[in-house]
Backbone as numpy.savetxt, mean C-alpha at the origin, in Angstrom:
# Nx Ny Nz CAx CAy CAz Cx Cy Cz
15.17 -12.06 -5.54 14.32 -10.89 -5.54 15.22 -9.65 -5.54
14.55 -8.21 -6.33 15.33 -7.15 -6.22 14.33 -6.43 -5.52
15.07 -5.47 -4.96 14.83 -4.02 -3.98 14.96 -3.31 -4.72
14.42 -1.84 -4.72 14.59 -0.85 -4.78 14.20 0.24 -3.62
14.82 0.86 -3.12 14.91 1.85 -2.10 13.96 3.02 -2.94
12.63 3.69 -2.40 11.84 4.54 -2.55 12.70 5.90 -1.61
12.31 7.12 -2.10 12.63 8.26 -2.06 12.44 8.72 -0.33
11.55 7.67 0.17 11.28 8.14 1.73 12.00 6.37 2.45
12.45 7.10 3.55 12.92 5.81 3.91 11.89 4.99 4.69
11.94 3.58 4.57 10.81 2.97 5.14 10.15 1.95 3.71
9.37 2.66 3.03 8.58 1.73 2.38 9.86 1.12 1.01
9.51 0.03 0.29 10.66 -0.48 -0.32 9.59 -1.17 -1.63
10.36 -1.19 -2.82 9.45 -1.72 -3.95 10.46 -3.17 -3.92
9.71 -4.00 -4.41 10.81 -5.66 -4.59 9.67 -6.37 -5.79
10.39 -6.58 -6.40 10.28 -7.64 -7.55 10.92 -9.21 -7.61
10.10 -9.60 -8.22 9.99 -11.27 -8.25 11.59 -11.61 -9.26
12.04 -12.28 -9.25 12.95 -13.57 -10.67 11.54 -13.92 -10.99
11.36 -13.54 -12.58 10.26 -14.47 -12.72 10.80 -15.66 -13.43
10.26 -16.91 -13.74 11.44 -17.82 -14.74 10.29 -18.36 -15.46
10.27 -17.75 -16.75 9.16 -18.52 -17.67 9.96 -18.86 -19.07
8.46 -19.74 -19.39 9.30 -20.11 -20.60 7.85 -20.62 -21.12
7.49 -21.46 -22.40 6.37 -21.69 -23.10 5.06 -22.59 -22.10
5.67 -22.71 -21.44 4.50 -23.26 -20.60 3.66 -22.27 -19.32
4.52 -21.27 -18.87 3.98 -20.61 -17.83 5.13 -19.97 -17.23
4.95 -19.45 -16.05 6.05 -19.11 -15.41 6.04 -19.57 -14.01
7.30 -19.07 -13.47 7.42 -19.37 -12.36 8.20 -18.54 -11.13
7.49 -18.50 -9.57 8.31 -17.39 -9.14 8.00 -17.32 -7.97
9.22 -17.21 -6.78 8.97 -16.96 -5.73 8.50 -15.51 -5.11
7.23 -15.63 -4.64 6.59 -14.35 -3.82 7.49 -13.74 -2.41
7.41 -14.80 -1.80 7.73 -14.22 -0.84 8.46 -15.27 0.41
9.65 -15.26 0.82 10.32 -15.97 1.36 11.01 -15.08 2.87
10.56 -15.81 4.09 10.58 -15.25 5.40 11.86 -14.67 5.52
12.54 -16.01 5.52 14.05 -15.02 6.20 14.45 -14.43 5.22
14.73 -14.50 4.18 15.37 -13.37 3.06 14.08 -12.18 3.36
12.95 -11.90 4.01 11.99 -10.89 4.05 13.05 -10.23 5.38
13.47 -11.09 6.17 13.14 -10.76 7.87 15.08 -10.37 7.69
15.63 -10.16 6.70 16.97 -10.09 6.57 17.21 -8.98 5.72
16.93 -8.80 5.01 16.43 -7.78 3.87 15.95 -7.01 4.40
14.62 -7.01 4.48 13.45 -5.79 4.44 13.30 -5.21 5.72
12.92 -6.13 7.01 12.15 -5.88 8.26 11.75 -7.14 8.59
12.41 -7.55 10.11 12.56 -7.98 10.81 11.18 -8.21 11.40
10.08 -8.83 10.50 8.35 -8.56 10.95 7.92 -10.29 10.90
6.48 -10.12 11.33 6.03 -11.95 11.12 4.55 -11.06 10.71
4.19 -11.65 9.60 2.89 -11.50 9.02 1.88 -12.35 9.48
0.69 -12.04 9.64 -0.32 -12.91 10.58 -1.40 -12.94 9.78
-1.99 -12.17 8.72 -3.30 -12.33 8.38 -2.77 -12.01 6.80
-3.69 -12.74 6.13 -3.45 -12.45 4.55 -4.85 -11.51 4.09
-5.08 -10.50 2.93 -5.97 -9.81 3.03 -5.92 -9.91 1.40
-7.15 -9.93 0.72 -7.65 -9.38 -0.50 -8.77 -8.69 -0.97
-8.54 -8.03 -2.13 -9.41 -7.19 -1.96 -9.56 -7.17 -4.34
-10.91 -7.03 -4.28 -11.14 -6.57 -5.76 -12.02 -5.26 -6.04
-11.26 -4.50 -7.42 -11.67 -3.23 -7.40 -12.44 -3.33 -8.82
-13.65 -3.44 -8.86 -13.95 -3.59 -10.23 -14.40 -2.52 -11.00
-13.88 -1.38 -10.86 -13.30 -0.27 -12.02 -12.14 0.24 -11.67
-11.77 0.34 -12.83 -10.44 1.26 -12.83 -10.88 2.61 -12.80
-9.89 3.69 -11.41 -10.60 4.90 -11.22 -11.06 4.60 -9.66
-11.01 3.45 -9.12 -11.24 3.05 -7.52 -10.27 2.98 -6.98
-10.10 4.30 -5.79 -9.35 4.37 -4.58 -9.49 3.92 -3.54
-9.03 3.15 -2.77 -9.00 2.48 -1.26 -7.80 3.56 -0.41
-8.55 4.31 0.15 -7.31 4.63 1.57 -7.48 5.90 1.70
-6.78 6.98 2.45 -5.67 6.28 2.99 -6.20 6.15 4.29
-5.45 4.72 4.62 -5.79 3.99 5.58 -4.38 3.76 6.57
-4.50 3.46 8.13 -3.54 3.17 8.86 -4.18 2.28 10.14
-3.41 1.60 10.91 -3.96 1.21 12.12 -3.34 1.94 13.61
-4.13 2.53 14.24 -3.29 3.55 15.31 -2.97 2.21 16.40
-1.93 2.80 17.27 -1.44 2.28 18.61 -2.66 2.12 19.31
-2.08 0.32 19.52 -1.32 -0.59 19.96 -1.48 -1.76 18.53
-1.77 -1.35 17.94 -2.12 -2.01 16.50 -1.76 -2.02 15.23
-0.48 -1.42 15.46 -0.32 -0.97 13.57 0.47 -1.98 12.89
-0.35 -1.93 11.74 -0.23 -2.73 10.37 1.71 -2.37 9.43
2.25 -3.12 9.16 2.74 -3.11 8.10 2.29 -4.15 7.30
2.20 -3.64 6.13 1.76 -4.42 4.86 2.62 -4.52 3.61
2.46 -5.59 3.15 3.17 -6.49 1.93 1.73 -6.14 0.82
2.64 -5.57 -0.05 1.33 -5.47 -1.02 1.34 -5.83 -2.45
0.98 -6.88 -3.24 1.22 -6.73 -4.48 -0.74 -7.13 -5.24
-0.23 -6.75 -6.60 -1.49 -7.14 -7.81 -1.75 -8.34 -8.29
-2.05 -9.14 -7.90 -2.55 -10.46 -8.71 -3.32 -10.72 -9.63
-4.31 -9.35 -10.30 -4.84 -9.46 -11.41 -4.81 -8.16 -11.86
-4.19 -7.07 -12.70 -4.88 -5.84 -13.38 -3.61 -5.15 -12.91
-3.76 -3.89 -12.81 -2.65 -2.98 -11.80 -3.66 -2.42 -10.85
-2.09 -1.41 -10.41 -2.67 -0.63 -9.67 -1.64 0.68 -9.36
-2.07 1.76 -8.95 -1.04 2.78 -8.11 -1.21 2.72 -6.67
0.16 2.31 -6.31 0.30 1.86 -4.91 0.51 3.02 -4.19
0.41 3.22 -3.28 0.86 4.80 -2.26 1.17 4.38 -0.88
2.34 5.30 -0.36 2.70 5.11 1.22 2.98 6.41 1.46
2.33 7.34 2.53 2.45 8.25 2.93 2.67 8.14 4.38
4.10 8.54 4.60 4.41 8.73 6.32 3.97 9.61 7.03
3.47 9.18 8.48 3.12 9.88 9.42 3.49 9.57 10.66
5.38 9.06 10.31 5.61 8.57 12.10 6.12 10.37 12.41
5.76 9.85 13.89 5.95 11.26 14.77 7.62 11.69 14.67
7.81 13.09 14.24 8.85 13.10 14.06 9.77 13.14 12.57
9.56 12.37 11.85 9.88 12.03 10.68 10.36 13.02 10.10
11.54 13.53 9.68 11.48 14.60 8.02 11.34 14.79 7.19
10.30 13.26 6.59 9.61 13.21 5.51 8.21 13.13 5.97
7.51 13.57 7.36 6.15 13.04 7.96 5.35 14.22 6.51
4.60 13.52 6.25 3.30 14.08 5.15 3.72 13.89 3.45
4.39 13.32 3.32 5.44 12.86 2.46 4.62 11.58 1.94
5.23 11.26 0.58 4.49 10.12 -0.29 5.44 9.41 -1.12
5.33 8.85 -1.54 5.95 7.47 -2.76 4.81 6.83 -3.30
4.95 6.84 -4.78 3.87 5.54 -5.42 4.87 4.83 -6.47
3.93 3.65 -6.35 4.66 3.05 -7.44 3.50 1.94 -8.19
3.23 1.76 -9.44 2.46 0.67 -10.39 2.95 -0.48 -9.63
2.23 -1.39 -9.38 2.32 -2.49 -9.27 1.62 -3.15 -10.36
1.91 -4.50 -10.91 0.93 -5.14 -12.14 1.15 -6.54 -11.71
0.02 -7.05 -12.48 0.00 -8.71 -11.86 0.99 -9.47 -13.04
1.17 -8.10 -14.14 2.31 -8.86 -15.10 3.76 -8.91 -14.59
4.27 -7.93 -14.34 5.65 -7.47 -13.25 5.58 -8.23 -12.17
4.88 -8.52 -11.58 4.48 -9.04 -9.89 5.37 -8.14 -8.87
5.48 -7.12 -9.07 6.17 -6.28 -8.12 5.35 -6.40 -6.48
6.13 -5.61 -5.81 5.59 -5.83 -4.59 5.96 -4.45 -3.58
5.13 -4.30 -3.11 5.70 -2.55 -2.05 5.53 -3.11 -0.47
6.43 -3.20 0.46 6.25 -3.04 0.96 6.17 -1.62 2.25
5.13 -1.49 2.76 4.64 -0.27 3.86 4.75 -0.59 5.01
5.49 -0.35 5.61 6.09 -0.45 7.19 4.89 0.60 8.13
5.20 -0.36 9.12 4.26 0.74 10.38 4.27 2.13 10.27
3.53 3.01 10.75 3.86 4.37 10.67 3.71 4.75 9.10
2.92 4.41 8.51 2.57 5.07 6.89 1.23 4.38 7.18
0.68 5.73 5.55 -0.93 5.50 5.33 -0.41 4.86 4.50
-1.54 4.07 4.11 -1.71 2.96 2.84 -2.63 3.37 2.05
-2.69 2.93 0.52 -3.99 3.56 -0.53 -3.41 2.57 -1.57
-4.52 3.07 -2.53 -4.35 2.59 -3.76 -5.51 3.30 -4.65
-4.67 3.21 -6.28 -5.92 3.15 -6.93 -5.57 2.26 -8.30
-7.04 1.54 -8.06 -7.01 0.50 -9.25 -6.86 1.17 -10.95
-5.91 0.64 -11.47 -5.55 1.63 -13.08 -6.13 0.45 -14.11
-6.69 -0.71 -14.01 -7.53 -1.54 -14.87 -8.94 -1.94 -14.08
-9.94 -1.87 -15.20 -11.33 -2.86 -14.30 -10.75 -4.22 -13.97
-11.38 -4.68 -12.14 -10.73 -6.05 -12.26 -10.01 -6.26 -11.32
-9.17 -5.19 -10.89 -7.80 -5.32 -10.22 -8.03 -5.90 -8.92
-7.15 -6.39 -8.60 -7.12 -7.73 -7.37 -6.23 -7.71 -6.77
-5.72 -7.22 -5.45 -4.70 -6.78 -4.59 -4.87 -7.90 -3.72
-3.45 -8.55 -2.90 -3.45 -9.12 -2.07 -2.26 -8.79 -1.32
-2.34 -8.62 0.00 -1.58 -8.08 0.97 -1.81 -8.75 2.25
-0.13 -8.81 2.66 0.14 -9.39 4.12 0.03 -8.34 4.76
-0.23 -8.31 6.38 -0.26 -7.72 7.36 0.13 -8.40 8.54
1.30 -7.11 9.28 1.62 -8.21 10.67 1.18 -7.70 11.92
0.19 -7.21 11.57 -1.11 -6.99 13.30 -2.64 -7.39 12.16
-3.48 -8.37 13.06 -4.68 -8.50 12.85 -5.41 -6.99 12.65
-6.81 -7.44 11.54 -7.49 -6.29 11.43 -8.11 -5.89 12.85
-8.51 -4.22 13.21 -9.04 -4.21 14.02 -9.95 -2.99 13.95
-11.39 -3.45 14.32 -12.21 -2.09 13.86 -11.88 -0.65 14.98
-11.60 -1.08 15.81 -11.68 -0.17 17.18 -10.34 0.59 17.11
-9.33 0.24 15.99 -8.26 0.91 15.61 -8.08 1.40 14.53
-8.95 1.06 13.52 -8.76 1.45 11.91 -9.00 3.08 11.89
-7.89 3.30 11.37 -8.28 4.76 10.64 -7.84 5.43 9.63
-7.77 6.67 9.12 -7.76 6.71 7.61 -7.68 8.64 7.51
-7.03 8.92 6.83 -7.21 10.47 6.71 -7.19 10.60 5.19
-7.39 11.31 4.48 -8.33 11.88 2.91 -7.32 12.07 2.15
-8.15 10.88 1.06 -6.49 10.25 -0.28 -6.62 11.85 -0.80
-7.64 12.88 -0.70 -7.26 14.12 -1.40 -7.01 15.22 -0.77
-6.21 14.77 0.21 -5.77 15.66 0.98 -4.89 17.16 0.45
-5.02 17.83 0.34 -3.77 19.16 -0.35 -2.77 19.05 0.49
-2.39 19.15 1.40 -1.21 18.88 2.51 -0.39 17.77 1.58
-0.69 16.48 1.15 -0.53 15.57 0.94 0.22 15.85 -0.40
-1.37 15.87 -1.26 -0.90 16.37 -2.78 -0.56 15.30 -3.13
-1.00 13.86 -3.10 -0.70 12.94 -4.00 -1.16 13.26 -5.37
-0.18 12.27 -6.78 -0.76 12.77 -7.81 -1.38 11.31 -7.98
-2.75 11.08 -7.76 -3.26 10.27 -8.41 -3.59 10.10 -10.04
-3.80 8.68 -10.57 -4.09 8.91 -11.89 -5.23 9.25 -12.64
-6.06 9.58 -11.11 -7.25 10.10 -11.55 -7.98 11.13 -10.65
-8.73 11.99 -11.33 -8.86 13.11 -10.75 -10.08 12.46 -9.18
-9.43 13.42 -8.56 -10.31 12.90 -7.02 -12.08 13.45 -7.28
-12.48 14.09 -8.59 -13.91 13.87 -8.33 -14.29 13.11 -9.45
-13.87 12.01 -10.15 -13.64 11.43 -10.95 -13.48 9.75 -10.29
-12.63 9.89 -8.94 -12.74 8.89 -8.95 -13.73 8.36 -7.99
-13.56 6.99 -7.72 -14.65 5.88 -7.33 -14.12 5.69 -5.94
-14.99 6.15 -4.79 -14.53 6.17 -3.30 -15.57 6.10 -2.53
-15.34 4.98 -1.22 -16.58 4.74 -0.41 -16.73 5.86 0.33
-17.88 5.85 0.78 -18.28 7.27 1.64 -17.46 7.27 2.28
-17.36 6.10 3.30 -15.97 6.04 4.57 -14.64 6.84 4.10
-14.43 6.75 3.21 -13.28 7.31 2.60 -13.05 8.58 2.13
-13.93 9.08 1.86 -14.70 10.35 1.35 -14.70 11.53 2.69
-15.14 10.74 3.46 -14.99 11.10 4.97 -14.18 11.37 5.95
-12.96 11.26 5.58 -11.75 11.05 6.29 -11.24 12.11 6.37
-10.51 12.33 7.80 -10.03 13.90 8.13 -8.88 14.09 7.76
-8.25 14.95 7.36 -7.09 15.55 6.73 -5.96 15.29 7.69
-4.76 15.43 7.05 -3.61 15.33 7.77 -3.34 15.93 9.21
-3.59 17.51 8.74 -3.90 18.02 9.64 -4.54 17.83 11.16
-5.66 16.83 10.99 -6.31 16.86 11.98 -5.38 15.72 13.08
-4.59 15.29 12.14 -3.65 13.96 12.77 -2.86 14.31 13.65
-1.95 15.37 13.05 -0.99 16.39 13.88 -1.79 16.54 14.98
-2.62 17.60 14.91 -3.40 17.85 16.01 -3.55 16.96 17.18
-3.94 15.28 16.91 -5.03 15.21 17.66 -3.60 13.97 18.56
């Protein structure tokens, strides 16, 4: 597998060896200790998927607050997608800060998002099918989320934020700002 180091420190893009040839291919996802040696020193506990059936559908941004937070393994298993990690550990000199990167189920790339970042996405084909590790269980009484259109933020999504496809919950979400604050 290759790394690539993203512009904020913390989240990391990694790609597969794929090894094909006329019959199919072949390729290791994801292997512990080269993860726990490499990347972060984590144990993943719950596997998560999710399907976006238009392209133009945003999920996030999402985080899990203390005593609960998520890092996540994220790749595309069917369609793409634009992946996003925006930091918000306390402190940080990149806190409000972003990285994206395409993920495709053709590439099989993979991002991983360490604790202390929002998570998002938006699906760039109808279809798209994300599956992601996490190493804290989901938890409703911790989930939270501040607004993929945030201006503070200024992600460039590939689609315009009244354009795109977002659950109310999401729609709803308080700004960066209110994070600092609270």
């Amino acid at each position: 597998m290759r790394i690539t180091h993203l512009p904020i420190d913390g989240p990391v893009l990694i790609r597969p060896k794929i090894l094909a040839d006329a019959r199919g291919y072949f390729m290791e996802t994801f292997k512990d200790g080269w993860f726990r040696d490499t990347i972060a020193d984590v144990a993943f506990v719950q596997d998560n998927q999710a399907l976006s059936v238009q392209a133009g559908t945003i999920r996030g941004l999402h985080y899990q607050a203390d005593p609960m937070p998520q890092g996540k393994l994220i790749r595309c298993v069917s369609g793409a997608i634009f992946d996003v990690a925006v930091d918000i550990r306390p402190g940080s000199v990149t806190f409000g800060q972003w990285v994206g990167a395409n993920l495709t189920a053709d590439g099989a790339e993979q991002m991983w998002v360490p604790e202390g970042f929002l998570h998002g996405y938006c699906a760039l084909t109808d279809g798209a099918v994300v599956f992601y590790k996490v190493t804290a269980p989901y938890s409703a009484s911790h989930d939270r989320g501040i607004a993929f259109d945030d201006p503070d933020i200024a992600i460039d999504w590939p689609v315009s934020p009244g354009e795109a496809i977002v659950s109310e919950k999401d729609r709803a979400q308080p700004s960066l700002a209110s994070l600092v604050r609270s």
